[in-house]
Tab-separated table of C-alpha atoms in Angstrom:
chain	number	residue	atom	x	y	z
A	23	UNK	CA	73.491	57.198	194.473
A	24	UNK	CA	71.902	60.547	193.606
A	25	UNK	CA	68.901	61.450	195.759
A	26	UNK	CA	67.447	64.617	197.261
A	27	UNK	CA	67.992	63.670	200.894
A	28	UNK	CA	69.884	64.740	203.990
A	29	UNK	CA	70.288	61.586	206.062
A	30	UNK	CA	69.084	58.179	204.799
A	31	UNK	CA	68.224	57.279	208.400
A	32	UNK	CA	65.664	60.101	208.691
A	33	UNK	CA	64.264	60.185	205.140
A	34	UNK	CA	60.783	58.917	206.106
A	35	UNK	CA	60.394	61.269	209.081
A	36	UNK	CA	61.648	64.200	206.984
A	37	UNK	CA	59.225	63.358	204.174
A	38	UNK	CA	56.295	63.071	206.592
A	39	UNK	CA	57.013	66.566	207.943
A	40	UNK	CA	56.867	67.880	204.400
A	41	UNK	CA	53.689	65.965	203.675
A	42	UNK	CA	51.987	67.479	206.719
A	43	UNK	CA	52.909	70.974	205.572
A	44	UNK	CA	51.777	70.259	202.006
A	45	UNK	CA	48.289	69.084	203.013
A	46	UNK	CA	47.043	71.113	205.983
A	47	UNK	CA	43.402	70.528	206.749
A	48	UNK	CA	43.429	67.186	204.948
A	49	UNK	CA	45.953	65.148	206.933
A	50	UNK	CA	47.018	64.839	210.563
A	51	UNK	CA	50.455	63.265	210.830
A	52	UNK	CA	51.929	62.081	214.112
A	53	UNK	CA	55.250	60.449	214.914
A	54	UNK	CA	56.560	57.917	217.425
A	55	UNK	CA	54.870	55.897	216.031
A	56	UNK	CA	54.308	57.405	212.606
A	57	UNK	CA	50.656	57.552	211.537
A	58	UNK	CA	49.005	59.467	208.681
A	59	UNK	CA	45.331	60.081	209.506
A	60	UNK	CA	42.578	62.136	207.928
A	61	UNK	CA	42.358	65.449	209.738
A	62	UNK	CA	38.747	64.944	210.861
A	63	UNK	CA	39.325	61.456	212.324
A	64	UNK	CA	37.733	59.772	214.115
A	65	UNK	CA	34.484	60.101	212.163
A	66	UNK	CA	31.741	58.972	214.520
A	67	UNK	CA	29.356	56.365	213.167
A	68	UNK	CA	31.634	55.395	210.285
A	69	UNK	CA	33.661	52.212	209.696
A	70	UNK	CA	37.355	53.156	209.684
A	71	UNK	CA	39.587	51.845	206.875
A	72	UNK	CA	43.284	51.469	207.715
A	73	UNK	CA	46.189	50.293	205.583
A	74	UNK	CA	49.926	50.748	205.414
A	75	UNK	CA	53.253	49.310	204.388
A	76	UNK	CA	56.831	50.232	203.757
A	77	UNK	CA	57.671	53.692	202.475
A	78	UNK	CA	59.077	54.067	198.979
A	79	UNK	CA	55.807	53.191	197.221
A	80	UNK	CA	54.305	56.685	197.340
A	81	UNK	CA	51.616	57.796	196.938
A	82	UNK	CA	50.612	54.410	198.420
A	83	UNK	CA	49.426	54.456	201.229
A	84	UNK	CA	49.563	57.911	202.786
A	85	UNK	CA	48.565	59.664	199.583
A	86	UNK	CA	45.240	57.842	199.729
A	87	UNK	CA	44.210	59.045	203.184
A	88	UNK	CA	41.172	61.304	203.194
A	89	UNK	CA	37.398	61.387	202.676
A	90	UNK	CA	36.256	58.581	200.399
A	91	UNK	CA	39.331	56.419	200.883
A	92	UNK	CA	41.540	55.584	203.898
A	93	UNK	CA	41.069	56.897	207.420
A	94	UNK	CA	44.704	56.191	208.286
A	95	UNK	CA	47.926	54.760	206.877
A	96	UNK	CA	50.975	53.410	208.670
A	97	UNK	CA	54.255	54.266	206.878
A	98	UNK	CA	57.091	51.891	207.692
A	99	UNK	CA	60.742	52.476	206.927
A	100	UNK	CA	61.665	52.201	203.234
A	101	UNK	CA	60.546	48.782	201.959
A	102	UNK	CA	59.948	47.704	205.581
A	103	UNK	CA	56.651	46.712	207.185
A	104	UNK	CA	55.054	49.053	209.725
A	105	UNK	CA	55.299	47.854	213.300
A	106	UNK	CA	52.357	46.506	215.322
A	107	UNK	CA	52.399	49.580	217.572
A	108	UNK	CA	52.003	51.811	214.508
A	109	UNK	CA	48.956	49.889	213.355
A	110	UNK	CA	47.536	49.844	216.885
A	111	UNK	CA	48.017	53.616	217.166
A	112	UNK	CA	46.354	54.178	213.784
A	113	UNK	CA	43.318	52.104	214.739
A	114	UNK	CA	43.005	53.897	218.070
A	115	UNK	CA	43.193	57.305	216.390
A	116	UNK	CA	40.500	56.661	213.775
A	117	UNK	CA	38.051	54.216	215.364
A	118	UNK	CA	34.651	55.884	215.128
A	119	UNK	CA	32.761	53.216	217.022
A	120	UNK	CA	31.587	51.146	214.044
A	121	UNK	CA	34.610	48.888	213.699
A	122	UNK	CA	37.844	48.979	211.713
A	123	UNK	CA	38.826	47.163	208.521
A	124	UNK	CA	42.544	46.551	207.909
A	125	UNK	CA	43.600	46.235	204.264
A	126	UNK	CA	46.937	44.427	204.032
A	127	UNK	CA	49.228	43.629	201.112
A	128	UNK	CA	50.391	40.019	201.154
A	129	UNK	CA	53.941	40.397	202.425
A	130	UNK	CA	55.027	38.269	205.353
A	131	UNK	CA	56.000	41.165	207.620
A	132	UNK	CA	52.896	43.191	206.821
A	133	UNK	CA	50.554	40.275	207.474
A	134	UNK	CA	52.262	39.320	210.735
A	135	UNK	CA	52.402	42.852	212.113
A	136	UNK	CA	48.844	43.777	211.142
A	137	UNK	CA	47.543	40.529	212.649
A	138	UNK	CA	49.450	41.215	215.872
A	139	UNK	CA	47.977	44.711	216.034
A	140	UNK	CA	44.494	43.354	215.329
A	141	UNK	CA	44.796	41.042	218.333
A	142	UNK	CA	45.884	43.942	220.537
A	143	UNK	CA	43.031	46.268	219.566
A	144	UNK	CA	40.477	43.452	219.689
A	145	UNK	CA	41.502	42.909	223.303
A	146	UNK	CA	40.505	46.549	223.885
A	147	UNK	CA	37.014	45.848	222.571
A	148	UNK	CA	37.360	47.219	219.027
A	149	UNK	CA	35.691	45.162	216.287
A	150	UNK	CA	38.526	44.776	213.777
A	151	UNK	CA	38.650	42.692	210.592
A	152	UNK	CA	41.547	42.020	208.206
A	153	UNK	CA	41.519	41.452	204.445
A	154	UNK	CA	44.734	40.487	202.627
A	155	UNK	CA	45.218	41.317	198.945
A	156	UNK	CA	47.306	39.026	196.727
A	157	UNK	CA	46.650	40.190	193.171
A	158	UNK	CA	50.088	39.642	191.572
A	159	UNK	CA	49.911	36.804	189.025
A	160	UNK	CA	53.664	36.808	188.309
A	161	UNK	CA	54.837	34.290	190.898
A	162	UNK	CA	53.189	31.986	193.417
A	163	UNK	CA	55.789	32.594	196.140
A	164	UNK	CA	58.447	35.303	196.260
A	165	UNK	CA	61.270	36.690	198.362
A	166	UNK	CA	59.003	38.198	201.016
A	167	UNK	CA	55.739	36.272	200.710
A	168	UNK	CA	54.013	32.976	201.141
A	169	UNK	CA	51.641	33.078	198.218
A	170	UNK	CA	51.099	35.881	195.770
A	171	UNK	CA	52.205	39.438	196.418
A	172	UNK	CA	49.863	42.356	196.967
A	173	UNK	CA	50.527	45.054	194.360
A	174	UNK	CA	48.545	47.447	192.127
A	175	UNK	CA	45.133	46.110	193.067
A	176	UNK	CA	45.677	47.625	196.504
A	177	UNK	CA	44.934	51.090	195.129
A	178	UNK	CA	41.593	49.962	193.711
A	179	UNK	CA	40.758	48.065	196.901
A	180	UNK	CA	41.373	51.124	199.084
A	181	UNK	CA	39.277	53.373	196.841
A	182	UNK	CA	36.274	51.076	196.557
A	183	UNK	CA	36.122	50.017	200.203
A	184	UNK	CA	36.838	53.572	201.316
A	185	UNK	CA	33.874	54.795	199.295
A	186	UNK	CA	31.620	52.180	200.845
A	187	UNK	CA	32.653	53.175	204.366
A	188	UNK	CA	32.162	56.860	203.541
A	189	UNK	CA	28.620	56.114	202.352
A	190	UNK	CA	27.734	54.552	205.709
A	191	UNK	CA	28.183	50.861	204.907
A	192	UNK	CA	28.619	48.668	207.972
A	193	UNK	CA	31.681	46.564	208.758
A	194	UNK	CA	30.223	43.358	207.322
A	195	UNK	CA	29.463	45.105	204.032
A	196	UNK	CA	32.924	46.693	203.842
A	197	UNK	CA	34.551	43.326	204.452
A	198	UNK	CA	32.357	41.662	201.824
A	199	UNK	CA	33.255	44.302	199.250
A	200	UNK	CA	36.954	44.027	200.064
A	201	UNK	CA	36.864	40.283	199.467
A	202	UNK	CA	34.930	40.826	196.228
A	203	UNK	CA	37.651	43.159	194.955
A	204	UNK	CA	40.416	40.734	195.968
A	205	UNK	CA	38.625	37.954	194.101
A	206	UNK	CA	38.257	39.979	190.914
A	207	UNK	CA	41.534	41.892	190.535
A	208	UNK	CA	44.834	40.761	188.993
A	209	UNK	CA	48.144	42.539	188.310
A	210	UNK	CA	51.584	42.054	186.801
A	211	UNK	CA	54.624	44.311	186.468
A	212	UNK	CA	57.882	44.689	184.599
A	213	UNK	CA	61.161	46.463	185.410
A	214	UNK	CA	63.707	48.097	183.114
A	215	UNK	CA	65.935	49.340	185.956
A	216	UNK	CA	66.318	48.639	189.671
A	217	UNK	CA	65.404	50.905	192.606
A	218	UNK	CA	68.043	52.155	195.025
A	219	UNK	CA	67.078	51.996	198.706
A	220	UNK	CA	68.586	55.093	200.399
A	221	UNK	CA	70.191	53.323	203.350
A	222	UNK	CA	71.672	50.661	201.026
A	223	UNK	CA	73.071	53.115	198.500
A	224	UNK	CA	73.205	50.845	195.471
A	225	UNK	CA	70.654	49.307	193.067
A	226	UNK	CA	68.720	46.291	194.328
A	227	UNK	CA	69.702	44.240	191.271
A	228	UNK	CA	71.502	44.663	187.967
A	229	UNK	CA	69.994	44.596	184.504
A	230	UNK	CA	71.989	44.906	181.314
A	231	UNK	CA	71.030	47.664	178.896
A	232	UNK	CA	69.224	45.118	176.704
A	233	UNK	CA	67.396	43.274	179.511
A	234	UNK	CA	64.070	43.562	181.337
A	235	UNK	CA	62.734	41.713	184.381
A	236	UNK	CA	59.244	40.336	183.711
A	237	UNK	CA	56.976	39.876	186.730
A	238	UNK	CA	58.941	42.087	189.112
A	239	UNK	CA	57.758	42.841	192.657
A	240	UNK	CA	57.422	46.328	194.104
A	241	UNK	CA	60.554	45.900	196.249
A	242	UNK	CA	62.816	44.716	193.475
A	243	UNK	CA	62.059	41.034	194.077
A	244	UNK	CA	62.780	38.666	191.194
A	245	UNK	CA	60.084	38.124	188.606
A	246	UNK	CA	59.158	35.237	186.336
A	247	UNK	CA	62.071	35.663	183.960
A	248	UNK	CA	64.748	37.977	182.633
A	249	UNK	CA	64.185	38.659	178.948
A	250	UNK	CA	65.706	40.714	176.130
A	251	UNK	CA	64.276	44.234	176.023
A	252	UNK	CA	61.244	44.299	173.713
A	253	UNK	CA	59.042	46.932	172.123
A	254	UNK	CA	55.958	48.346	173.820
A	255	UNK	CA	53.508	45.953	172.142
A	256	UNK	CA	55.454	42.939	173.367
A	257	UNK	CA	55.851	44.369	176.865
A	258	UNK	CA	52.122	45.036	177.233
A	259	UNK	CA	51.299	41.561	175.927
A	260	UNK	CA	53.768	40.030	178.412
A	261	UNK	CA	51.853	41.707	181.234
A	262	UNK	CA	48.312	41.384	179.944
A	263	UNK	CA	48.299	37.766	178.773
A	264	UNK	CA	49.097	36.208	182.189
A	265	UNK	CA	46.455	38.416	183.821
A	266	UNK	CA	43.799	37.361	181.316
A	267	UNK	CA	44.800	33.704	181.592
A	268	UNK	CA	44.602	33.728	185.381
A	269	UNK	CA	41.092	34.861	186.277
A	270	UNK	CA	40.038	34.528	183.375
A	271	UNK	CA	38.307	37.607	181.985
A	272	UNK	CA	35.642	36.397	179.590
A	273	UNK	CA	34.433	38.138	176.457
A	274	UNK	CA	32.039	40.967	177.313
A	275	UNK	CA	33.679	41.417	180.721
A	276	UNK	CA	33.554	44.981	182.055
A	277	UNK	CA	36.845	46.050	183.591
A	278	UNK	CA	38.792	48.847	185.197
A	279	UNK	CA	42.256	49.111	183.626
A	280	UNK	CA	44.976	50.587	185.848
A	281	UNK	CA	48.247	51.398	184.050
A	282	UNK	CA	50.852	52.204	186.685
A	283	UNK	CA	54.360	53.649	186.596
A	284	UNK	CA	56.829	52.062	189.000
A	285	UNK	CA	58.271	55.522	189.641
A	286	UNK	CA	60.727	56.202	186.829
A	287	UNK	CA	58.588	55.623	183.738
A	288	UNK	CA	57.233	58.917	182.341
A	289	UNK	CA	53.626	59.493	181.402
A	290	UNK	CA	54.593	59.721	177.725
A	291	UNK	CA	55.505	56.026	177.779
A	292	UNK	CA	52.716	55.110	180.191
A	293	UNK	CA	49.949	56.550	178.020
A	294	UNK	CA	51.459	54.785	175.003
A	295	UNK	CA	51.315	51.479	176.885
A	296	UNK	CA	47.798	52.172	178.124
A	297	UNK	CA	46.587	52.700	174.576
A	298	UNK	CA	48.086	49.381	173.525
A	299	UNK	CA	46.433	47.616	176.470
A	300	UNK	CA	43.026	49.083	175.607
A	301	UNK	CA	43.415	47.937	172.006
A	302	UNK	CA	44.408	44.419	173.028
A	303	UNK	CA	41.475	44.168	175.434
A	304	UNK	CA	39.045	45.404	172.789
A	305	UNK	CA	40.345	42.736	170.396
A	306	UNK	CA	39.363	40.146	173.016
A	307	UNK	CA	35.889	41.607	173.455
A	308	UNK	CA	36.638	43.056	176.903
A	309	UNK	CA	35.174	46.479	177.639
A	310	UNK	CA	37.275	48.995	179.548
A	311	UNK	CA	34.685	51.016	181.485
A	312	UNK	CA	36.990	52.797	183.938
A	313	UNK	CA	40.656	53.774	183.810
A	314	UNK	CA	43.484	54.971	186.031
A	315	UNK	CA	46.876	55.981	184.610
A	316	UNK	CA	49.858	57.260	186.566
A	317	UNK	CA	52.424	56.553	189.289
A	318	UNK	CA	50.132	55.368	192.100
A	319	UNK	CA	52.067	52.405	193.557
A	320	UNK	CA	55.767	52.884	192.935
A	321	UNK	CA	59.118	51.352	193.764
A	322	UNK	CA	61.193	54.464	194.425
A	323	UNK	CA	62.740	55.449	191.062
A	324	UNK	CA	62.403	52.087	189.315
A	325	UNK	CA	61.798	52.333	185.581
A	326	UNK	CA	58.978	49.995	184.734
A	327	UNK	CA	55.234	49.608	184.780
A	328	UNK	CA	52.428	47.351	185.900
A	329	UNK	CA	48.963	46.589	184.623
A	330	UNK	CA	45.994	45.848	186.852
A	331	UNK	CA	42.577	44.625	185.746
A	332	UNK	CA	39.523	44.658	187.989
A	333	UNK	CA	36.379	42.894	186.823
A	334	UNK	CA	33.516	45.327	187.415
A	335	UNK	CA	29.847	45.070	188.260
A	336	UNK	CA	27.405	47.905	188.886
A	337	UNK	CA	28.161	48.043	192.618
A	338	UNK	CA	31.944	48.233	192.235
A	339	UNK	CA	31.636	50.772	189.416
A	340	UNK	CA	29.446	53.086	191.486
A	341	UNK	CA	31.868	52.910	194.402
A	342	UNK	CA	34.832	53.677	192.125
A	343	UNK	CA	32.968	56.715	190.784
A	344	UNK	CA	32.058	57.997	194.277
A	345	UNK	CA	33.705	61.228	195.466
A	346	UNK	CA	37.214	61.046	196.882
A	347	UNK	CA	39.509	63.727	198.303
A	348	UNK	CA	43.064	62.637	199.070
A	349	UNK	CA	46.522	63.949	198.286
A	350	UNK	CA	46.862	61.619	195.280
A	351	UNK	CA	43.294	60.962	194.097
A	352	UNK	CA	40.530	63.533	193.919
A	353	UNK	CA	37.276	63.651	192.002
A	354	UNK	CA	33.661	64.551	192.686
A	355	UNK	CA	34.598	66.319	195.918
């Protein structure tokens, strides 16, 4: 294992200290329990948006904390759900009096711990709602979930709902929009290599030089199948076809296309794949109106990529375009 670390046991705490120093004025990071909050939280009169999950997927979730997106994120240990006391602390720190919406990826530990925290803060009189995202079309059930996994669509969910909350939308509206995104977003990923969790010290699985895992999860969970390594056209088709078959996306659909690196795939390859995906969508009469390309929900250093499609309407498009200022996403601000 080759990593730039001191002690695997303290890697998350060490990284959070560096993150706080890198983004003064934007983020306020506390420990015991670890919470990443926007520096001006709580914002009075605003619905607070809170998310979180295991570390190792950066910039998700902490990189999306700031005006126009999340009010707080709860970073768990690497590939490990945040604890209920973390989520409770995050809600307490950022509640501005208009309620709190929890955005949760569909992993068993995440769902259980966020629901436990929601019960605790509700007992304190805070109006808290929970929306679970399950956009992965690869498998119905996986190693860590009952039902589909929450993956790349989480980034789009946090941006759109965060923009609504920033504009002054109430809790009911934010919840409605979150459920609209969940209902209209689908994702699928592929791996060429495995990630190495620092405290484990060896790859999560083994792939031969001529193999790829189709439908991989963001923790190295098994996918749909293990296939011979193919060229970029075939890889993009293997990701895009199941997405288009699932919703489905009709001709003349307007979409946001998110082409994501799992951490180890360079932008040279990612842009190549994105171009192929745009061409394939155009051939089906689907219009790509908005785009996001880059490593925004990763699996440590895994080589691989995912595609996410969100079906757009005017409301979702306007919220995507709204200003955002976070460590990982910034425009219009």
